PDB file of C-alpha atoms in Angstrom:
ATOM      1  CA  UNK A 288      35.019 -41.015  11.868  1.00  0.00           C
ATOM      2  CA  UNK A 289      31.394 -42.001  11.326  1.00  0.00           C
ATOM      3  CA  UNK A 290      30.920 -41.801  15.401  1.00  0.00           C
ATOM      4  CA  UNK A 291      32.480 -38.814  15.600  1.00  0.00           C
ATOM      5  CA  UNK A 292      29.801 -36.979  12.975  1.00  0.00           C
ATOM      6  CA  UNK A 293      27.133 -39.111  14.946  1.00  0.00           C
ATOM      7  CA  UNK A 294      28.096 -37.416  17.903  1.00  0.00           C
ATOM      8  CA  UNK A 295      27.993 -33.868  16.786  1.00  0.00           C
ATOM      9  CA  UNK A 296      24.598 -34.831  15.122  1.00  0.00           C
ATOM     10  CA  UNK A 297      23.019 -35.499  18.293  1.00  0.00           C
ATOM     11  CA  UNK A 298      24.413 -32.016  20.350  1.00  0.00           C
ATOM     12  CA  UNK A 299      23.168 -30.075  17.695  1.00  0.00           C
ATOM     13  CA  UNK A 300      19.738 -31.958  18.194  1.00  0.00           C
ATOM     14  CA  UNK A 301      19.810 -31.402  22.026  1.00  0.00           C
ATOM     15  CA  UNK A 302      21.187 -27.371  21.385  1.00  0.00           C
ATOM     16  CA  UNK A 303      17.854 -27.225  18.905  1.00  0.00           C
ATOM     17  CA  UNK A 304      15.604 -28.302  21.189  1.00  0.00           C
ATOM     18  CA  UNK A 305      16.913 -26.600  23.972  1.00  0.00           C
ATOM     19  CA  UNK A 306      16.454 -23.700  22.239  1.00  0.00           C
ATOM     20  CA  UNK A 307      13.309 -24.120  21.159  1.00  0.00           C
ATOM     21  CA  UNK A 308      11.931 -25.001  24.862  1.00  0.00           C
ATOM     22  CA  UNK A 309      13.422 -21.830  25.910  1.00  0.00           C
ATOM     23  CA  UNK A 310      11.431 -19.672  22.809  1.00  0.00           C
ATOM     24  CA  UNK A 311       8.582 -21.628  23.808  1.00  0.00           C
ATOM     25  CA  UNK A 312       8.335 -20.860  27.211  1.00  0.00           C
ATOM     26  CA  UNK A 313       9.470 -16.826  26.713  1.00  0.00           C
ATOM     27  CA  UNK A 314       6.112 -16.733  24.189  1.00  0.00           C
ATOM     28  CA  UNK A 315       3.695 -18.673  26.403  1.00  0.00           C
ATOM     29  CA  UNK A 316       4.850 -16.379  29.042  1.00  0.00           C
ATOM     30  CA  UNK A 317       4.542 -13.290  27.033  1.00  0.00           C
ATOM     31  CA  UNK A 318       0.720 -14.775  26.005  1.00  0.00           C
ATOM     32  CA  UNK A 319      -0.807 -15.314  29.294  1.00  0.00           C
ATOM     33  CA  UNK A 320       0.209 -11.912  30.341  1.00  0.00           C
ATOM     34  CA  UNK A 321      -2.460 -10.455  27.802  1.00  0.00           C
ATOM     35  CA  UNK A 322      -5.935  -9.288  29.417  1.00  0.00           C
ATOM     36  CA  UNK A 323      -9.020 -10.932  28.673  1.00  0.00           C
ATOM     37  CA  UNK A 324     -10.439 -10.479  25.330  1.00  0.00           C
ATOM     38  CA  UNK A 325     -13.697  -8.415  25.384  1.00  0.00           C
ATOM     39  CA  UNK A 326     -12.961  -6.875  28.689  1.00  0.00           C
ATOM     40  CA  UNK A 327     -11.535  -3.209  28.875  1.00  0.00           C
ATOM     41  CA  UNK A 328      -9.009  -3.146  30.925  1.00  0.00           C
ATOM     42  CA  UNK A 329      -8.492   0.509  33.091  1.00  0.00           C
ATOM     43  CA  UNK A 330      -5.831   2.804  32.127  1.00  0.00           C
ATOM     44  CA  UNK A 331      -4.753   0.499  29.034  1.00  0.00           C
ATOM     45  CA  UNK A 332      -4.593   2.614  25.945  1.00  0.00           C
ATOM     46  CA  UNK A 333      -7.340   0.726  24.422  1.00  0.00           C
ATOM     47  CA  UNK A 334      -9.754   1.978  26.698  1.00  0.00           C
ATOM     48  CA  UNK A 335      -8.120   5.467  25.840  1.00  0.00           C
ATOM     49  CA  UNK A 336      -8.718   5.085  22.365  1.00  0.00           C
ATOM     50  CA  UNK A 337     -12.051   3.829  22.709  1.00  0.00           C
ATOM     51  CA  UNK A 338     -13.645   6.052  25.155  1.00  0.00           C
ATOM     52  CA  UNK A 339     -11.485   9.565  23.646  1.00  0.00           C
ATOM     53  CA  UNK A 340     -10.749   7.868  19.943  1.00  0.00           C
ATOM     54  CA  UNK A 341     -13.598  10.433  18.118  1.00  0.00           C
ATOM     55  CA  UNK A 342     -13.180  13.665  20.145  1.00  0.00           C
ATOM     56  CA  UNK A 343      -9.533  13.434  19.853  1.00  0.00           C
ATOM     57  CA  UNK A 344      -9.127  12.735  15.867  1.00  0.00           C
ATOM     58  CA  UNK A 345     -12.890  14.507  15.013  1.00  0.00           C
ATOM     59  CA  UNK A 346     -13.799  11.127  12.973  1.00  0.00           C
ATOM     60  CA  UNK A 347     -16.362   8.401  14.132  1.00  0.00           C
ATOM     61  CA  UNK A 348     -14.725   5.329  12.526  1.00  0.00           C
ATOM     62  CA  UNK A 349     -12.276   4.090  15.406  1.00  0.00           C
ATOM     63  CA  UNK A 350     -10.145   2.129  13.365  1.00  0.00           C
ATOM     64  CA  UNK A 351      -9.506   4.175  10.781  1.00  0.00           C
ATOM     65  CA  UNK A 352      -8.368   7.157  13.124  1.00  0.00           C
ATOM     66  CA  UNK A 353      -6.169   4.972  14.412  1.00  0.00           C
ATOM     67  CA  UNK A 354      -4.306   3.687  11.642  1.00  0.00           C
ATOM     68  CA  UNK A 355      -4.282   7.001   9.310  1.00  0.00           C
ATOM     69  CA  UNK A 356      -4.101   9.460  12.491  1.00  0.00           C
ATOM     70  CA  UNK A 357      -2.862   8.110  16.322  1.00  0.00           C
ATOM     71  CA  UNK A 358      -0.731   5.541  14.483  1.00  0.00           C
ATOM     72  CA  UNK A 359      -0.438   7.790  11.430  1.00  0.00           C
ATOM     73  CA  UNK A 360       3.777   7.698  11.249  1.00  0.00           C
ATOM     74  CA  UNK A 361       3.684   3.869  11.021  1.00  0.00           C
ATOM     75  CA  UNK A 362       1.338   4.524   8.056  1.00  0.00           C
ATOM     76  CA  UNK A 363       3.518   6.533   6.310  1.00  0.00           C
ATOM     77  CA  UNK A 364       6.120   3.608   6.737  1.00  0.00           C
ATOM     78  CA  UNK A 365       4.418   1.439   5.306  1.00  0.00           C
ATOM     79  CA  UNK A 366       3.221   3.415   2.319  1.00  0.00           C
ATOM     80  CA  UNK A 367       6.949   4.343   2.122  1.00  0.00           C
ATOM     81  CA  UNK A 368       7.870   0.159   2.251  1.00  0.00           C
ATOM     82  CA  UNK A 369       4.961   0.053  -0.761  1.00  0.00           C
ATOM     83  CA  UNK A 370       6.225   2.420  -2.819  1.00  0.00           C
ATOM     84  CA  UNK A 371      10.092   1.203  -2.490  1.00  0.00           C
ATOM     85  CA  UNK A 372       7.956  -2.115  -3.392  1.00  0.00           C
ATOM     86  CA  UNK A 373       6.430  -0.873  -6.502  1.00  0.00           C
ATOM     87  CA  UNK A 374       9.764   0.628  -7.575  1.00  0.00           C
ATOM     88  CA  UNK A 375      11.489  -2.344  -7.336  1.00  0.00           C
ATOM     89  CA  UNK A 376       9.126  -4.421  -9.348  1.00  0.00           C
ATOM     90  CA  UNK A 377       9.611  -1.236 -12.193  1.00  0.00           C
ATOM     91  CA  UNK A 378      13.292  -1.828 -12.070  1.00  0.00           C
ATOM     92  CA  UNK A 379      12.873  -5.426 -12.456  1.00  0.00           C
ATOM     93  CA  UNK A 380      10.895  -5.250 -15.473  1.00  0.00           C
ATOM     94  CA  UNK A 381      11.933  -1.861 -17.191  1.00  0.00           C
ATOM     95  CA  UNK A 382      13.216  -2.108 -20.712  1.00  0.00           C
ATOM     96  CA  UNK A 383      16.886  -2.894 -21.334  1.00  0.00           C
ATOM     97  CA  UNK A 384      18.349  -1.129 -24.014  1.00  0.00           C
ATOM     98  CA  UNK A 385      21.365  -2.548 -25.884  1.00  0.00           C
ATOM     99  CA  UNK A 386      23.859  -0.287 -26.846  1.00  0.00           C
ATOM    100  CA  UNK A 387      24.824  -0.356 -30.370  1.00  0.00           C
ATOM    101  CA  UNK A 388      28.220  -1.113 -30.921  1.00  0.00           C
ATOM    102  CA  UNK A 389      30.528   1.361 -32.639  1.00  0.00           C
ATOM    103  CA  UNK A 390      31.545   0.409 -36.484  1.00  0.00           C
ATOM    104  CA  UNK A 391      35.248   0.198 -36.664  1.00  0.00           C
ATOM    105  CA  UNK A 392      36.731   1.250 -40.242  1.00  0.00           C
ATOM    106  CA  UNK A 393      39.800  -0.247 -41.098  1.00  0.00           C
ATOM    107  CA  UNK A 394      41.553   1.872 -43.726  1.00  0.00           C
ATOM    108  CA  UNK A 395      43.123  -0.264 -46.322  1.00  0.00           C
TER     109      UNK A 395
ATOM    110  CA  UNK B  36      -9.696  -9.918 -24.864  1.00  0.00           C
ATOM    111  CA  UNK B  37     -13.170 -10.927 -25.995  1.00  0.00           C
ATOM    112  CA  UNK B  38     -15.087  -7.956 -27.136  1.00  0.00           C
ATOM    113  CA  UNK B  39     -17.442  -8.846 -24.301  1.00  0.00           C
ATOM    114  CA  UNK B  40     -14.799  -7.875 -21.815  1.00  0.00           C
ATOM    115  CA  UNK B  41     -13.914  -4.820 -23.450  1.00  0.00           C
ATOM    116  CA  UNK B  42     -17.444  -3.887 -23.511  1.00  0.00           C
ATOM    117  CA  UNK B  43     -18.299  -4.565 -20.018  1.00  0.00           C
ATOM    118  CA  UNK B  44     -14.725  -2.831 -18.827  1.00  0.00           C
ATOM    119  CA  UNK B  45     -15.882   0.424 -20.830  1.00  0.00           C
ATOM    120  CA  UNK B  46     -18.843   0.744 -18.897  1.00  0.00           C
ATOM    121  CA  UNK B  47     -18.311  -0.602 -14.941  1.00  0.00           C
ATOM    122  CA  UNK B  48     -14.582   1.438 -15.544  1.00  0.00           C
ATOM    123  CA  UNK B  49     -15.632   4.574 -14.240  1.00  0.00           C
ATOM    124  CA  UNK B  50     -17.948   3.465 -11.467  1.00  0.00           C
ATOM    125  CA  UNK B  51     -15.475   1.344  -9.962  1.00  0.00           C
ATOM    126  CA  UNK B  52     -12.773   4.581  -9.947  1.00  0.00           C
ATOM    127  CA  UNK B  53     -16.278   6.648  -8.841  1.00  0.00           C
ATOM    128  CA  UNK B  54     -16.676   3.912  -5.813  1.00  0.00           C
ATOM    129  CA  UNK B  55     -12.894   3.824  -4.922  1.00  0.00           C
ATOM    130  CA  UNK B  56     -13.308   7.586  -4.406  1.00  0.00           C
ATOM    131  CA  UNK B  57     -15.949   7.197  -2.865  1.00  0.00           C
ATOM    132  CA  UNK B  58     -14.724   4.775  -0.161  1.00  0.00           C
ATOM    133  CA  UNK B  59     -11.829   7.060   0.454  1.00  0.00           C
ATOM    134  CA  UNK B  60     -13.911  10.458   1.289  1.00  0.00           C
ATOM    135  CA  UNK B  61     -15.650   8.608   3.336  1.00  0.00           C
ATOM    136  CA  UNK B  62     -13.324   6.331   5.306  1.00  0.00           C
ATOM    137  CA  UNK B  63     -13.552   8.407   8.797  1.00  0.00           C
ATOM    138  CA  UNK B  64     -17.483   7.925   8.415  1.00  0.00           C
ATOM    139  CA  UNK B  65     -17.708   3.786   7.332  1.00  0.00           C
ATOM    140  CA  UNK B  66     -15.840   0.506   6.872  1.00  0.00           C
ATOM    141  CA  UNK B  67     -12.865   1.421   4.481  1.00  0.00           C
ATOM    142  CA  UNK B  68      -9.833   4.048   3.826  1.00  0.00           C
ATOM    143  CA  UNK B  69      -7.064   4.564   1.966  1.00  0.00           C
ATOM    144  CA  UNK B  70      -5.483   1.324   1.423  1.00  0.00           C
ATOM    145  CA  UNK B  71      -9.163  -0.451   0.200  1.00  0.00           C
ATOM    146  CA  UNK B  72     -10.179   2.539  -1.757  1.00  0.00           C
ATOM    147  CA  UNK B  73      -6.376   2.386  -3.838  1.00  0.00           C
ATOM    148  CA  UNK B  74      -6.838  -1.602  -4.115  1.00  0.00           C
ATOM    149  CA  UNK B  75     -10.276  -0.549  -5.820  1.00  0.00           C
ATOM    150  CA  UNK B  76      -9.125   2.070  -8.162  1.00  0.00           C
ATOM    151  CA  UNK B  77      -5.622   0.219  -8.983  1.00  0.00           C
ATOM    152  CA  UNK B  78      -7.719  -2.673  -9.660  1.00  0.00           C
ATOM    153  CA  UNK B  79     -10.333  -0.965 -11.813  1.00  0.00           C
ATOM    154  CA  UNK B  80      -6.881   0.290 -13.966  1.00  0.00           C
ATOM    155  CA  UNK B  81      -5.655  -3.613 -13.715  1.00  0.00           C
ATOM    156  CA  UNK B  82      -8.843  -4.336 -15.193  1.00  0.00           C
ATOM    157  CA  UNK B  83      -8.112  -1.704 -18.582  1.00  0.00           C
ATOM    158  CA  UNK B  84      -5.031  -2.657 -18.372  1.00  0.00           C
ATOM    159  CA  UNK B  85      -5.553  -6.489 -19.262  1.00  0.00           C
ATOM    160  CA  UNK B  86      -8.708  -6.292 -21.084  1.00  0.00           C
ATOM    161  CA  UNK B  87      -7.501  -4.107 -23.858  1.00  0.00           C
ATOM    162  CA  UNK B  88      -4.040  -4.684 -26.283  1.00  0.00           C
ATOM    163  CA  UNK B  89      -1.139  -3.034 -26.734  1.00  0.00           C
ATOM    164  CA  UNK B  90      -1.819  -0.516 -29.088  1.00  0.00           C
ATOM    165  CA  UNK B  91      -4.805   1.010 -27.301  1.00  0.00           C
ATOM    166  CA  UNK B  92      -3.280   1.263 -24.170  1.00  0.00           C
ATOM    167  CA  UNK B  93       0.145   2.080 -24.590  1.00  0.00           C
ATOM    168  CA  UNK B  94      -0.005   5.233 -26.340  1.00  0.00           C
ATOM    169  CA  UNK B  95      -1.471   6.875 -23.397  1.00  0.00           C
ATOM    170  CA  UNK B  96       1.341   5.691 -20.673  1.00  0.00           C
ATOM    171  CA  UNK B  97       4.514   5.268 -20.188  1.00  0.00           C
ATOM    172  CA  UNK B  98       5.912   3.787 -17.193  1.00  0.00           C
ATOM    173  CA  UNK B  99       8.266   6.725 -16.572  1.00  0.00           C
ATOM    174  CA  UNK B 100       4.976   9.073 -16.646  1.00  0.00           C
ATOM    175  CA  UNK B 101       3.752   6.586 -14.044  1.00  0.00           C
ATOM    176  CA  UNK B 102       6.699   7.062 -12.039  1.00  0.00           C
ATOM    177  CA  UNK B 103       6.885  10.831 -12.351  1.00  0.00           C
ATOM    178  CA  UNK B 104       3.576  11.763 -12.445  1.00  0.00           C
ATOM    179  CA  UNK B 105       1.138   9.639  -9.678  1.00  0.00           C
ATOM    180  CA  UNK B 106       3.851   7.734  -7.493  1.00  0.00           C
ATOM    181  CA  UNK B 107       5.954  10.576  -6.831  1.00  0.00           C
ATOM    182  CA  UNK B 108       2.882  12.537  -6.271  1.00  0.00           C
ATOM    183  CA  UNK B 109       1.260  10.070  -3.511  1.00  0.00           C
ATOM    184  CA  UNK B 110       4.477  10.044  -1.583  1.00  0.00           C
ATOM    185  CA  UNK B 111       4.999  13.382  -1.375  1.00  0.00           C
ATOM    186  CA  UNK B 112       1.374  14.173  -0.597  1.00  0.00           C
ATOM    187  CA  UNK B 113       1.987  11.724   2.155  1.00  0.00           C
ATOM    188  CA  UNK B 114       5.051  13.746   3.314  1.00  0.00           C
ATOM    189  CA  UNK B 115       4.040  17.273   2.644  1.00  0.00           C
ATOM    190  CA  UNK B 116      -0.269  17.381   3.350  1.00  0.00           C
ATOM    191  CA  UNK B 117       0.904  14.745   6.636  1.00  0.00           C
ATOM    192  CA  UNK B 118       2.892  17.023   7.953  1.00  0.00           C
ATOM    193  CA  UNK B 119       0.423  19.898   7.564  1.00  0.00           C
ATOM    194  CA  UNK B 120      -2.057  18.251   8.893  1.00  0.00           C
ATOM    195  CA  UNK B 121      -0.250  17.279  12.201  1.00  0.00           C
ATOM    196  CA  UNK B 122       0.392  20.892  12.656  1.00  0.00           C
ATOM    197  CA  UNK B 123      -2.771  22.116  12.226  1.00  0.00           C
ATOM    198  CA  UNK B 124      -4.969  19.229  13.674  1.00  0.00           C
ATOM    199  CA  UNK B 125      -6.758  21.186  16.246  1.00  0.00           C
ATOM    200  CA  UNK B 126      -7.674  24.002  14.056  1.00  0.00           C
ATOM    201  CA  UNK B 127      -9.159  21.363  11.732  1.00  0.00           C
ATOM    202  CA  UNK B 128     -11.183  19.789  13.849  1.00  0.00           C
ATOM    203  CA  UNK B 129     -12.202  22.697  15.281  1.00  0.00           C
ATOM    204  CA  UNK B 130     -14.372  23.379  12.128  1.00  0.00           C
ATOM    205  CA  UNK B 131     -15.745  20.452  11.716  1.00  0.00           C
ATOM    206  CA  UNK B 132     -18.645  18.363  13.780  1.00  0.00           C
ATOM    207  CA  UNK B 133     -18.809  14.790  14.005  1.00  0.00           C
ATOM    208  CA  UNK B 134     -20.876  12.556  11.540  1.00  0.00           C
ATOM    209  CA  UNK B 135     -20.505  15.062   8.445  1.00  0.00           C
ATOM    210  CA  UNK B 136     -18.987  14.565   5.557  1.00  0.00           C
ATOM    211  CA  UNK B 137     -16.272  17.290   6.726  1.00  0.00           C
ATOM    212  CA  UNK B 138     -15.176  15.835   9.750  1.00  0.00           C
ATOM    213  CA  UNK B 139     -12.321  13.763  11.013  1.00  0.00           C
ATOM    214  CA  UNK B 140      -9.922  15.957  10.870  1.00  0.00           C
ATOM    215  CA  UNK B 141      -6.688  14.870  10.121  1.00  0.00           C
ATOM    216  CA  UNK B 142      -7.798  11.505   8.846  1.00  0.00           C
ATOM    217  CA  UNK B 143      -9.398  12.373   5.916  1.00  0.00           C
ATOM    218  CA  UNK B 144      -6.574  14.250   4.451  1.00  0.00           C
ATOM    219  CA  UNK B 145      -4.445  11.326   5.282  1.00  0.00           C
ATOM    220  CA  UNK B 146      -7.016   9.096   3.527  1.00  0.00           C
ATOM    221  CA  UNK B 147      -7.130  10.918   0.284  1.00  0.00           C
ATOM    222  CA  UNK B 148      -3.480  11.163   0.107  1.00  0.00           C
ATOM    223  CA  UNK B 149      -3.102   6.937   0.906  1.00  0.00           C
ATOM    224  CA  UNK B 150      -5.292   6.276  -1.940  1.00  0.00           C
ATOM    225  CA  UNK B 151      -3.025   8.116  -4.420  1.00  0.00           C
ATOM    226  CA  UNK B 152      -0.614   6.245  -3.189  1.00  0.00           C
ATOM    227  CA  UNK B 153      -1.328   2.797  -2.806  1.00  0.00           C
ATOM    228  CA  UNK B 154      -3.393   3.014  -6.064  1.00  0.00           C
ATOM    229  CA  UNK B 155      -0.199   4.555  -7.939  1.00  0.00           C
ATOM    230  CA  UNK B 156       2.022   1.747  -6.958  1.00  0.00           C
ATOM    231  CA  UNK B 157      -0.489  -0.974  -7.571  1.00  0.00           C
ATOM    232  CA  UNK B 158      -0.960   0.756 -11.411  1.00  0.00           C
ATOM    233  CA  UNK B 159       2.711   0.736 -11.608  1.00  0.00           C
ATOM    234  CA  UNK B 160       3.410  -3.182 -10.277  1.00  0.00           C
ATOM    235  CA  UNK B 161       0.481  -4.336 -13.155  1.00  0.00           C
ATOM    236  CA  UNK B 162       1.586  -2.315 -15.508  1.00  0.00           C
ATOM    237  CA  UNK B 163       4.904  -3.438 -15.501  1.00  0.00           C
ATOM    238  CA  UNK B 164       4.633  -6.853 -15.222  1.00  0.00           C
ATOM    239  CA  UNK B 165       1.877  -6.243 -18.751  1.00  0.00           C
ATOM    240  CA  UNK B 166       4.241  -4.451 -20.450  1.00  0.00           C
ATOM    241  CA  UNK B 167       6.913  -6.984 -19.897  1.00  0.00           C
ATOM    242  CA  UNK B 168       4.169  -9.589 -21.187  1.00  0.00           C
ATOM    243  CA  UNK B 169       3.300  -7.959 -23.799  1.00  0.00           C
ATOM    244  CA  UNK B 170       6.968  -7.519 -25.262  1.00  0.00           C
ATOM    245  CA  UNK B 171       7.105 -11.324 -25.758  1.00  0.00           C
TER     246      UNK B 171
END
């Protein structure tokens, strides 16, 4: 019995760590496929957004025209997550009232 | 609270809601936008909110006025002014030139809108949470 549950222990070991080797290796490919940092790279969308970023949203702080205007739907997502956020905390702590239980009169 | 701390929150109060608006109107221009300037102004209304009691505070709000009035408000100004300014994003910019005050277009709508509502919800989390405090 006790070999048996020894056994199984060490698959699931080797299934763990062969998975994890595998997510390892997917995200160290995934990594060294990213550009230089500092260097522009030529028809990436950074370069887009840098060289076009204030004539095409009319305001001279890059980041902020992207977050509140080129990215401006995943904005409202997250204000939407916040506010579901902020709800739930009010529901949480709102104010339970008891209701008051009915008087019975028993006629004698 | 200490009478110091009511003191000092009755004066810096309404710079710190000044400065939050400030940071919003001007978050196409410097560092900042909607999200810091509401984490300013819900802060400066954290800081009322703990430095005075019950009875001077609570008589003013209600939680369901919060959630009526300011939340409800924000979101939809998110929906409703977002939308509008999508639509008419050329026209705005149109009218505007760059390093004014009245420039950036669509972003500065979108700015003023994200303040109303990040600062709602972060009134309406602290307030809450006090009120539940406060009940025990």
């Amino acid at each position: 019995m006790k070999a048996v549950q020894h056994n199984s222990f060490k698959d699931q070991k080797v299934i763990v760590i062969g998975l994890l080797a595998v997510f390892a290796s997917v995200l160290f490919y995934s990594v060294s496929g990213l550009h230089v940092f500092g260097v522009i790279e030529k028809g990436s969308v950074s370069e887009q957004y840098l060289l076009e970023g204030s004539n095409l949203t009319g305001s001279t702080n890059i980041v902020n025209s992207i977050v509140w205007d080129l990215r401006g739907f995943d904005t409202m997502g997250e204000e939407i997550v916040f506010f579901t956020a902020a709800l739930g905390v009010a529901l949480a702590t709102r104010r339970m009232v008891p209701k008051k239980k009915k008087k019975v009169k028993v006629k004698v | 609270m200490d009478l110091i701390v009511k003191q000092v929150t009755k004066i810096v109060f309404p710079f710190m809601v000044l400065y939050g608006f400030y940071i919003a109107l001007h978050g196409h221009l410097t560092p900042g936008g909607g999200f810091a300037a509401g984490a300013i102004i819900g802060s400066a209304f954290a800081l009322l909110v703990i430095a005075f009691d019950e009875q001077d505070v609570e008589h003013k709000l209600t939680v369901h006025e919060l959630i009526d009035l300011k939340s409800v408000a924000g979101f939809f100004m998110i929906l409703i002014i977002g939308k509008m300014g999508y639509s008419f994003r050329a026209v705005l910019i149109e009218s505007q030139t760059l390093f004014n005050l009245w420039s950036g277009g669509f972003t500065i709508i979108m700015n003023v809108a994200g303040t109303f509502m990040v600062s709602s919800a972060i009134v309406l989390i602290i307030y809450s949470i006090e009120k539940e405090a406060w009940k025990k």
